[in-house]
PDB file of C-alpha atoms in Angstrom:
ATOM      1  CA  MET A1430     -33.595  37.659  23.176  1.00 56.00           C
ATOM      2  CA  THR A1431     -36.633  36.564  24.043  1.00 63.00           C
ATOM      3  CA  LEU A1432     -39.986  37.955  24.540  1.00 58.00           C
ATOM      4  CA  ASP A1433     -39.690  36.884  28.067  1.00 61.00           C
ATOM      5  CA  ALA A1434     -36.730  39.615  28.375  1.00 63.00           C
ATOM      6  CA  ILE A1435     -38.302  42.351  26.179  1.00 71.00           C
ATOM      7  CA  LEU A1436     -41.856  42.845  27.210  1.00 65.00           C
ATOM      8  CA  PRO A1437     -40.357  43.404  30.859  1.00 70.00           C
ATOM      9  CA  ARG A1438     -37.975  46.292  29.151  1.00 74.00           C
ATOM     10  CA  MET A1439     -40.648  47.570  27.256  1.00 74.00           C
ATOM     11  CA  THR A1440     -42.580  48.171  30.054  1.00 70.00           C
ATOM     12  CA  ALA A1441     -40.478  49.968  31.966  1.00 76.00           C
ATOM     13  CA  TRP A1442     -38.915  52.462  29.229  1.00 77.00           C
ATOM     14  CA  ILE A1443     -42.889  53.687  28.620  1.00 76.00           C
ATOM     15  CA  ASP A1444     -43.763  54.023  32.360  1.00 72.00           C
ATOM     16  CA  ARG A1445     -40.754  56.196  32.490  1.00 77.00           C
ATOM     17  CA  TYR A1446     -41.199  58.430  29.330  1.00 81.00           C
ATOM     18  CA  ALA A1447     -45.332  57.960  30.026  1.00 78.00           C
ATOM     19  CA  LEU A1448     -45.583  61.521  30.814  1.00 83.00           C
ATOM     20  CA  TRP A1449     -43.949  62.669  28.056  1.00 87.00           C
ATOM     21  CA  ILE A1450     -45.586  60.864  25.074  1.00 87.00           C
ATOM     22  CA  TYR A1451     -48.972  61.636  26.685  1.00 81.00           C
ATOM     23  CA  GLY A1452     -47.435  65.510  26.087  1.00 89.00           C
ATOM     24  CA  ALA A1453     -45.788  64.875  22.888  1.00 91.00           C
ATOM     25  CA  ALA A1454     -49.849  63.147  21.854  1.00 84.00           C
ATOM     26  CA  ALA A1455     -51.778  65.664  23.197  1.00 91.00           C
ATOM     27  CA  LEU A1456     -50.418  68.366  20.909  1.00 92.00           C
ATOM     28  CA  GLY A1457     -50.083  66.731  18.218  1.00 90.00           C
ATOM     29  CA  LEU A1458     -54.128  66.223  19.661  1.00 88.00           C
ATOM     30  CA  LEU A1459     -54.241  70.332  19.428  1.00 93.00           C
ATOM     31  CA  LEU A1460     -52.777  70.485  16.006  1.00 93.00           C
ATOM     32  CA  CYS A1461     -54.412  67.703  14.538  1.00 92.00           C
ATOM     33  CA  ILE A1462     -57.456  70.037  16.081  1.00 94.00           C
ATOM     34  CA  ARG A1463     -56.480  72.790  13.795  1.00 91.00           C
ATOM     35  CA  ALA A1464     -56.300  71.220  10.513  1.00 91.00           C
ATOM     36  CA  ILE A1465     -59.551  69.847  10.757  1.00 92.00           C
ATOM     37  CA  TRP A1466     -60.868  73.218  11.599  1.00 92.00           C
ATOM     38  CA  ILE A1467     -58.774  75.027   8.646  1.00 92.00           C
ATOM     39  CA  ALA A1468     -59.305  73.071   6.664  1.00 85.00           C
ATOM     40  CA  ARG A1469     -63.123  72.877   7.082  1.00 87.00           C
ATOM     41  CA  ARG A1470     -62.826  76.335   6.818  1.00 87.00           C
ATOM     42  CA  GLU A1471     -60.992  76.388   3.685  1.00 84.00           C
ATOM     43  CA  LYS A1472     -64.138  73.910   2.256  1.00 80.00           C
ATOM     44  CA  LYS A1473     -66.489  76.463   3.265  1.00 84.00           C
ATOM     45  CA  GLN A1474     -64.672  79.017   1.527  1.00 83.00           C
ATOM     46  CA  SER A1475     -63.185  77.736  -2.174  1.00 78.00           C
ATOM     47  CA  ILE A1476     -65.291  78.634  -5.352  1.00 78.00           C
ATOM     48  CA  PHE A1477     -63.438  75.615  -7.065  1.00 79.00           C
ATOM     49  CA  LYS A1478     -64.043  72.024  -7.020  1.00 80.00           C
ATOM     50  CA  LEU A1479     -60.292  71.024  -6.854  1.00 82.00           C
ATOM     51  CA  GLU A1480     -59.887  73.681  -3.832  1.00 81.00           C
ATOM     52  CA  ARG A1481     -62.422  71.849  -1.773  1.00 81.00           C
ATOM     53  CA  GLU A1482     -60.938  68.057  -2.643  1.00 85.00           C
ATOM     54  CA  LEU A1483     -58.084  68.943  -1.195  1.00 87.00           C
ATOM     55  CA  ALA A1484     -59.372  70.592   1.894  1.00 83.00           C
ATOM     56  CA  MET A1485     -61.458  66.975   2.203  1.00 87.00           C
ATOM     57  CA  SER A1486     -57.577  65.506   1.798  1.00 88.00           C
ATOM     58  CA  ARG A1487     -56.036  67.237   4.488  1.00 87.00           C
ATOM     59  CA  GLU A1488     -59.330  66.870   6.508  1.00 87.00           C
ATOM     60  CA  SER A1489     -59.144  63.159   6.324  1.00 91.00           C
ATOM     61  CA  ARG A1490     -55.002  62.935   7.206  1.00 90.00           C
ATOM     62  CA  ALA A1491     -56.320  65.007  10.185  1.00 89.00           C
ATOM     63  CA  PHE A1492     -58.842  62.572  11.388  1.00 92.00           C
ATOM     64  CA  SER A1493     -56.387  59.417  10.544  1.00 92.00           C
ATOM     65  CA  THR A1494     -53.052  61.359  12.163  1.00 93.00           C
ATOM     66  CA  ALA A1495     -55.781  62.049  15.368  1.00 88.00           C
ATOM     67  CA  ALA A1496     -57.262  58.795  15.519  1.00 92.00           C
ATOM     68  CA  LEU A1497     -53.571  56.907  15.197  1.00 92.00           C
ATOM     69  CA  LEU A1498     -52.788  59.961  18.991  1.00 88.00           C
ATOM     70  CA  VAL A1499     -55.517  58.100  20.331  1.00 90.00           C
ATOM     71  CA  GLY A1500     -54.060  55.014  19.731  1.00 88.00           C
ATOM     72  CA  ILE A1501     -51.149  55.521  21.643  1.00 89.00           C
ATOM     73  CA  ILE A1502     -52.686  57.057  24.305  1.00 86.00           C
ATOM     74  CA  VAL A1503     -54.598  54.810  24.819  1.00 87.00           C
ATOM     75  CA  ALA A1504     -51.739  51.534  24.132  1.00 84.00           C
ATOM     76  CA  VAL A1505     -49.337  53.606  26.688  1.00 81.00           C
ATOM     77  CA  SER A1506     -52.385  53.711  28.834  1.00 82.00           C
ATOM     78  CA  GLY A1507     -52.936  49.744  29.110  1.00 77.00           C
ATOM     79  CA  PHE A1508     -48.966  48.744  29.473  1.00 72.00           C
ATOM     80  CA  LYS A1509     -48.826  51.637  32.050  1.00 70.00           C
ATOM     81  CA  PHE A1510     -51.829  51.174  34.390  1.00 76.00           C
ATOM     82  CA  TYR A1511     -52.707  47.148  33.498  1.00 70.00           C
ATOM     83  CA  LEU A1512     -49.515  45.458  32.461  1.00 67.00           C
ATOM     84  CA  ALA A1513     -46.460  47.084  34.538  1.00 65.00           C
ATOM     85  CA  PRO A1514     -48.162  46.473  37.625  1.00 66.00           C
ATOM     86  CA  ASN A1515     -48.157  42.573  37.078  1.00 62.00           C
ATOM     87  CA  ILE A1516     -44.647  42.999  35.667  1.00 60.00           C
ATOM     88  CA  ASP A1517     -41.455  42.383  37.981  1.00 55.00           C
ATOM     89  CA  LEU A1518     -39.281  45.115  36.594  1.00 52.00           C
ATOM     90  CA  ALA A1519     -36.955  44.700  39.090  1.00 52.00           C
ATOM     91  CA  PRO A1520     -32.820  43.054  38.101  1.00 52.00           C
ATOM     92  CA  PRO A1521     -32.735  39.550  38.139  1.00 51.00           C
ATOM     93  CA  THR A1522     -30.278  38.936  41.244  1.00 52.00           C
ATOM     94  CA  ALA A1523     -26.514  37.762  40.208  1.00 51.00           C
ATOM     95  CA  THR A1524     -25.772  34.466  41.607  1.00 53.00           C
ATOM     96  CA  PRO A1525     -22.515  34.075  42.216  1.00 51.00           C
ATOM     97  CA  THR A1526     -20.088  31.891  41.376  1.00 55.00           C
ATOM     98  CA  PRO A1527     -17.676  29.466  43.049  1.00 49.00           C
ATOM     99  CA  THR A1528     -14.044  30.166  43.127  1.00 48.00           C
ATOM    100  CA  SER A1529     -12.064  28.450  41.585  1.00 47.00           C
ATOM    101  CA  PHE A1530      -8.197  28.145  42.933  1.00 43.00           C
ATOM    102  CA  LEU A1531      -5.271  27.871  41.051  1.00 47.00           C
ATOM    103  CA  PHE A1532      -1.580  26.175  41.508  1.00 44.00           C
ATOM    104  CA  GLU A1533       1.229  26.835  39.618  1.00 53.00           C
ATOM    105  CA  GLU A1534       3.320  24.138  38.253  1.00 53.00           C
ATOM    106  CA  PRO A1535       6.778  24.655  38.741  1.00 52.00           C
ATOM    107  CA  PRO A1536       7.904  25.651  35.033  1.00 56.00           C
ATOM    108  CA  THR A1537      10.158  22.646  33.084  1.00 57.00           C
ATOM    109  CA  ARG A1538      13.317  23.345  32.083  1.00 60.00           C
ATOM    110  CA  GLU A1539      13.667  22.796  28.019  1.00 58.00           C
ATOM    111  CA  VAL A1540      17.260  21.562  26.048  1.00 51.00           C
ATOM    112  CA  PRO A1541      17.602  23.104  22.969  1.00 54.00           C
ATOM    113  CA  THR A1542      17.285  21.142  20.041  1.00 58.00           C
ATOM    114  CA  ALA A1543      19.189  22.261  17.208  1.00 53.00           C
ATOM    115  CA  THR A1544      17.120  23.207  13.807  1.00 58.00           C
ATOM    116  CA  PRO A1545      18.323  21.875  10.243  1.00 53.00           C
ATOM    117  CA  THR A1546      19.251  24.039   7.863  1.00 54.00           C
ATOM    118  CA  GLU A1547      17.204  24.821   4.989  1.00 56.00           C
ATOM    119  CA  PRO A1548      18.439  24.280   1.739  1.00 52.00           C
ATOM    120  CA  LEU A1549      17.997  27.779  -0.617  1.00 54.00           C
ATOM    121  CA  ALA A1550      14.983  27.812  -2.607  1.00 51.00           C
ATOM    122  CA  THR A1551      15.272  29.071  -6.172  1.00 53.00           C
ATOM    123  CA  SER A1552      13.554  31.846  -7.294  1.00 53.00           C
ATOM    124  CA  THR A1553      11.527  30.284 -10.753  1.00 56.00           C
ATOM    125  CA  PRO A1554      10.402  32.991 -13.337  1.00 54.00           C
ATOM    126  CA  ARG A1555       7.021  33.940 -13.682  1.00 63.00           C
ATOM    127  CA  PRO A1556       5.749  34.765 -17.008  1.00 56.00           C
ATOM    128  CA  THR A1557       4.819  38.133 -18.027  1.00 59.00           C
ATOM    129  CA  GLU A1558       1.069  38.966 -17.456  1.00 58.00           C
ATOM    130  CA  ARG A1559       0.155  40.803 -20.453  1.00 60.00           C
ATOM    131  CA  PRO A1560      -1.886  44.450 -19.901  1.00 56.00           C
ATOM    132  CA  THR A1561      -5.990  44.243 -20.288  1.00 60.00           C
ATOM    133  CA  GLU A1562      -7.715  47.102 -21.536  1.00 58.00           C
ATOM    134  CA  PRO A1563     -10.634  48.399 -19.540  1.00 58.00           C
ATOM    135  CA  PRO A1564     -13.954  47.566 -21.385  1.00 58.00           C
ATOM    136  CA  ALA A1565     -15.996  50.095 -23.482  1.00 54.00           C
ATOM    137  CA  PRO A1566     -18.383  52.841 -20.817  1.00 54.00           C
ATOM    138  CA  PRO A1567     -21.829  51.415 -22.244  1.00 50.00           C
ATOM    139  CA  THR A1568     -22.774  54.092 -24.425  1.00 49.00           C
ATOM    140  CA  ALA A1569     -26.265  56.560 -22.747  1.00 46.00           C
ATOM    141  CA  THR A1570     -29.922  55.243 -24.144  1.00 48.00           C
ATOM    142  CA  ALA A1571     -31.188  58.903 -25.073  1.00 50.00           C
ATOM    143  CA  LEU A1572     -34.797  59.324 -23.687  1.00 52.00           C
ATOM    144  CA  PRO A1573     -38.143  59.646 -26.869  1.00 56.00           C
ATOM    145  CA  ALA A1574     -38.465  63.208 -27.569  1.00 61.00           C
ATOM    146  CA  VAL A1575     -42.120  64.429 -25.863  1.00 69.00           C
ATOM    147  CA  SER A1576     -44.038  66.256 -28.251  1.00 78.00           C
ATOM    148  CA  CYS A1577     -46.855  68.611 -25.841  1.00 87.00           C
ATOM    149  CA  ALA A1578     -49.568  70.277 -26.959  1.00 87.00           C
ATOM    150  CA  ASN A1579     -49.425  73.138 -24.508  1.00 90.00           C
ATOM    151  CA  PRO A1580     -45.249  73.615 -23.931  1.00 92.00           C
ATOM    152  CA  GLY A1581     -46.127  75.814 -20.617  1.00 94.00           C
ATOM    153  CA  SER A1582     -47.930  72.503 -19.240  1.00 95.00           C
ATOM    154  CA  CYS A1583     -46.129  69.525 -20.163  1.00 97.00           C
ATOM    155  CA  ILE A1584     -44.922  66.298 -18.559  1.00 96.00           C
ATOM    156  CA  THR A1585     -41.275  65.857 -19.471  1.00 96.00           C
ATOM    157  CA  TYR A1586     -40.724  62.489 -17.084  1.00 96.00           C
ATOM    158  CA  PRO A1587     -41.135  59.721 -17.456  1.00 95.00           C
ATOM    159  CA  VAL A1588     -42.200  59.709 -21.216  1.00 96.00           C
ATOM    160  CA  ALA A1589     -44.623  57.829 -22.269  1.00 95.00           C
ATOM    161  CA  GLY A1590     -44.666  53.776 -22.181  1.00 95.00           C
ATOM    162  CA  MET A1591     -42.313  53.712 -19.414  1.00 96.00           C
ATOM    163  CA  ARG A1592     -41.626  51.004 -16.706  1.00 96.00           C
ATOM    164  CA  VAL A1593     -41.207  52.691 -13.170  1.00 96.00           C
ATOM    165  CA  SER A1594     -41.163  51.374  -9.560  1.00 94.00           C
ATOM    166  CA  GLY A1595     -39.877  53.208  -6.154  1.00 94.00           C
ATOM    167  CA  ALA A1596     -39.721  56.903  -5.893  1.00 94.00           C
ATOM    168  CA  VAL A1597     -40.599  58.487  -9.261  1.00 95.00           C
ATOM    169  CA  GLN A1598     -39.612  62.276  -9.977  1.00 96.00           C
ATOM    170  CA  VAL A1599     -42.179  63.676 -12.357  1.00 97.00           C
ATOM    171  CA  ARG A1600     -40.867  66.628 -14.156  1.00 97.00           C
ATOM    172  CA  GLY A1601     -41.494  68.533 -16.600  1.00 97.00           C
ATOM    173  CA  THR A1602     -42.914  72.671 -17.459  1.00 97.00           C
ATOM    174  CA  ALA A1603     -46.306  74.430 -15.465  1.00 96.00           C
ATOM    175  CA  ASN A1604     -45.729  78.095 -16.607  1.00 95.00           C
ATOM    176  CA  ILE A1605     -48.771  79.357 -18.550  1.00 95.00           C
ATOM    177  CA  ALA A1606     -50.070  83.401 -18.351  1.00 94.00           C
ATOM    178  CA  GLN A1607     -51.498  84.281 -15.463  1.00 94.00           C
ATOM    179  CA  PHE A1608     -50.271  81.316 -13.713  1.00 96.00           C
ATOM    180  CA  GLN A1609     -52.077  80.672 -10.378  1.00 94.00           C
ATOM    181  CA  PHE A1610     -51.369  76.792  -9.463  1.00 96.00           C
ATOM    182  CA  TYR A1611     -50.847  73.157 -10.911  1.00 96.00           C
ATOM    183  CA  LYS A1612     -51.574  70.253  -9.847  1.00 96.00           C
ATOM    184  CA  VAL A1613     -50.582  66.429 -10.397  1.00 96.00           C
ATOM    185  CA  GLU A1614     -52.504  63.347 -10.341  1.00 96.00           C
ATOM    186  CA  TYR A1615     -53.039  59.426 -11.284  1.00 96.00           C
ATOM    187  CA  GLY A1616     -54.995  56.970 -12.570  1.00 96.00           C
ATOM    188  CA  LEU A1617     -55.394  53.622 -13.079  1.00 95.00           C
ATOM    189  CA  GLY A1618     -55.392  51.835 -16.182  1.00 94.00           C
ATOM    190  CA  GLU A1619     -55.665  53.124 -19.734  1.00 94.00           C
ATOM    191  CA  GLU A1620     -59.279  55.215 -18.816  1.00 94.00           C
ATOM    192  CA  PRO A1621     -59.025  55.939 -15.522  1.00 94.00           C
ATOM    193  CA  GLN A1622     -62.600  56.783 -13.733  1.00 93.00           C
ATOM    194  CA  GLN A1623     -60.870  58.589 -10.613  1.00 94.00           C
ATOM    195  CA  TRP A1624     -57.733  60.409 -10.583  1.00 95.00           C
ATOM    196  CA  HIS A1625     -56.100  61.509  -6.801  1.00 94.00           C
ATOM    197  CA  SER A1626     -53.722  64.207  -6.554  1.00 93.00           C
ATOM    198  CA  LEU A1627     -50.510  63.374  -5.512  1.00 93.00           C
ATOM    199  CA  SER A1628     -49.696  66.002  -3.049  1.00 91.00           C
ATOM    200  CA  ASP A1629     -51.181  69.484  -2.747  1.00 92.00           C
ATOM    201  CA  ILE A1630     -51.413  72.333  -5.475  1.00 93.00           C
ATOM    202  CA  HIS A1631     -48.718  73.845  -6.569  1.00 96.00           C
ATOM    203  CA  ARG A1632     -49.114  77.903  -6.356  1.00 96.00           C
ATOM    204  CA  GLN A1633     -45.294  78.216  -7.930  1.00 96.00           C
ATOM    205  CA  PRO A1634     -45.091  77.795 -11.457  1.00 96.00           C
ATOM    206  CA  VAL A1635     -41.868  75.233 -12.580  1.00 97.00           C
ATOM    207  CA  ALA A1636     -40.084  75.363 -16.127  1.00 95.00           C
ATOM    208  CA  ASN A1637     -38.007  72.793 -17.069  1.00 95.00           C
ATOM    209  CA  GLY A1638     -37.858  70.956 -14.016  1.00 96.00           C
ATOM    210  CA  VAL A1639     -39.674  68.854 -11.363  1.00 97.00           C
ATOM    211  CA  LEU A1640     -43.487  69.051 -10.857  1.00 97.00           C
ATOM    212  CA  ASP A1641     -43.635  66.126  -8.049  1.00 97.00           C
ATOM    213  CA  THR A1642     -43.058  62.960  -6.588  1.00 96.00           C
ATOM    214  CA  TRP A1643     -44.904  59.564  -7.224  1.00 94.00           C
ATOM    215  CA  ASN A1644     -44.406  57.121  -4.176  1.00 94.00           C
ATOM    216  CA  ALA A1645     -45.316  54.141  -6.773  1.00 93.00           C
ATOM    217  CA  THR A1646     -43.815  51.495  -4.046  1.00 92.00           C
ATOM    218  CA  GLY A1647     -46.893  49.714  -3.207  1.00 90.00           C
ATOM    219  CA  PHE A1648     -48.634  49.996  -5.808  1.00 94.00           C
ATOM    220  CA  PRO A1649     -50.467  46.935  -7.770  1.00 93.00           C
ATOM    221  CA  ALA A1650     -48.785  46.205 -11.448  1.00 95.00           C
ATOM    222  CA  GLY A1651     -50.772  47.366 -14.184  1.00 95.00           C
ATOM    223  CA  VAL A1652     -51.010  50.732 -16.917  1.00 96.00           C
ATOM    224  CA  TYR A1653     -51.424  54.166 -14.976  1.00 97.00           C
ATOM    225  CA  LYS A1654     -51.710  57.994 -16.398  1.00 96.00           C
ATOM    226  CA  LEU A1655     -50.029  60.685 -15.120  1.00 97.00           C
ATOM    227  CA  ARG A1656     -52.158  63.848 -15.501  1.00 96.00           C
ATOM    228  CA  LEU A1657     -50.593  67.639 -15.049  1.00 96.00           C
ATOM    229  CA  THR A1658     -53.442  70.329 -14.897  1.00 95.00           C
ATOM    230  CA  VAL A1659     -52.521  74.200 -14.743  1.00 96.00           C
ATOM    231  CA  VAL A1660     -54.870  76.544 -13.603  1.00 95.00           C
ATOM    232  CA  ASP A1661     -54.798  80.235 -14.136  1.00 95.00           C
ATOM    233  CA  VAL A1662     -55.931  83.188 -12.082  1.00 93.00           C
ATOM    234  CA  SER A1663     -59.619  83.418 -13.611  1.00 92.00           C
ATOM    235  CA  GLY A1664     -60.348  79.446 -13.295  1.00 90.00           C
ATOM    236  CA  ASN A1665     -59.358  78.196 -16.664  1.00 92.00           C
ATOM    237  CA  TRP A1666     -57.665  75.252 -17.354  1.00 89.00           C
ATOM    238  CA  THR A1667     -55.728  74.260 -19.955  1.00 84.00           C
ATOM    239  CA  THR A1668     -55.804  70.601 -21.960  1.00 90.00           C
ATOM    240  CA  PRO A1669     -53.968  68.604 -19.684  1.00 93.00           C
ATOM    241  CA  HIS A1670     -51.089  66.326 -20.689  1.00 95.00           C
ATOM    242  CA  GLU A1671     -51.557  62.796 -19.553  1.00 96.00           C
ATOM    243  CA  VAL A1672     -48.764  60.219 -20.253  1.00 96.00           C
ATOM    244  CA  ARG A1673     -49.171  56.269 -20.302  1.00 96.00           C
ATOM    245  CA  VAL A1674     -46.620  54.437 -17.966  1.00 97.00           C
ATOM    246  CA  ILE A1675     -46.582  51.261 -16.533  1.00 97.00           C
ATOM    247  CA  ILE A1676     -45.551  49.348 -12.609  1.00 95.00           C
ATOM    248  CA  PRO A1677     -44.300  45.913 -13.304  1.00 94.00           C
TER     249      PRO A1677
END
C-alpha cells in the first residue's frame, strides 16, 4: 500500500476521532499536572535525599508525558485543520467494466476407451528399523552460592559476573529490623560514579523473592553493578549489597 493510499485513510480517521483524542489528551494533561504538583510537594516535605531524588524523577516523567500529550494535540490539529482540507477524502468512483457474453458450445460425445489392466505389484519386505534410545536430558548447572555480609540486605540473582540481557528479575532479600523501605539501583563501570534507581522505592519487605525488574535492553555493552539499599524507620541503612554483572 502506497503513501498516497495510506494518508487519506489516516487523515479521515483522525478527523473522525479528533474530539476523542482531544478529550483523552486533556485528561492526561490534568493527571500530569496533578502528578507534578504532588511530586513538588513531596520534594519540599521530604527529609531524606533519596525520597527527594525519587520525587524529582516522578516530576520529570510527568513533564515528559505532558510534553508528549501536547505534541499529540498539535499533530492532530495539524492533520485536521491543514492536511484534511487539502486531501480528497471521498472514496474513488468505481469504473464499470464491459460485460463479455459467453456462448456455450454443444458438448462433444466422447467414445469410451478400454483401460488396460495393470499387473498387481508384489510387496517387497522392508528392513526392520531398530528403535533409537532418546537422548539423556541435560544436567542443570547449579548457580554459585551467594555470600552476603547482611542476610537482610542481599541480592541472590543475578550472581556476580553473570551475563544478562532483556528483562532481568533481580531477586533476593530486603528485610531488616524496623524496616521502612528499600531501593535497587544500577551503575556503569567497575566503580560507578552515578547510581540510577530501577523504579520507585519499595515499602514492603521481601524475603527470597523478586526485588525489582531491570530492563537491560538498549543498554550499551559493558560492566554494570546492581546495588540494594535497605533503610529502617530511623533513616539508617545497612551496607549496600553490590553485584557485578555484564551486558554482552
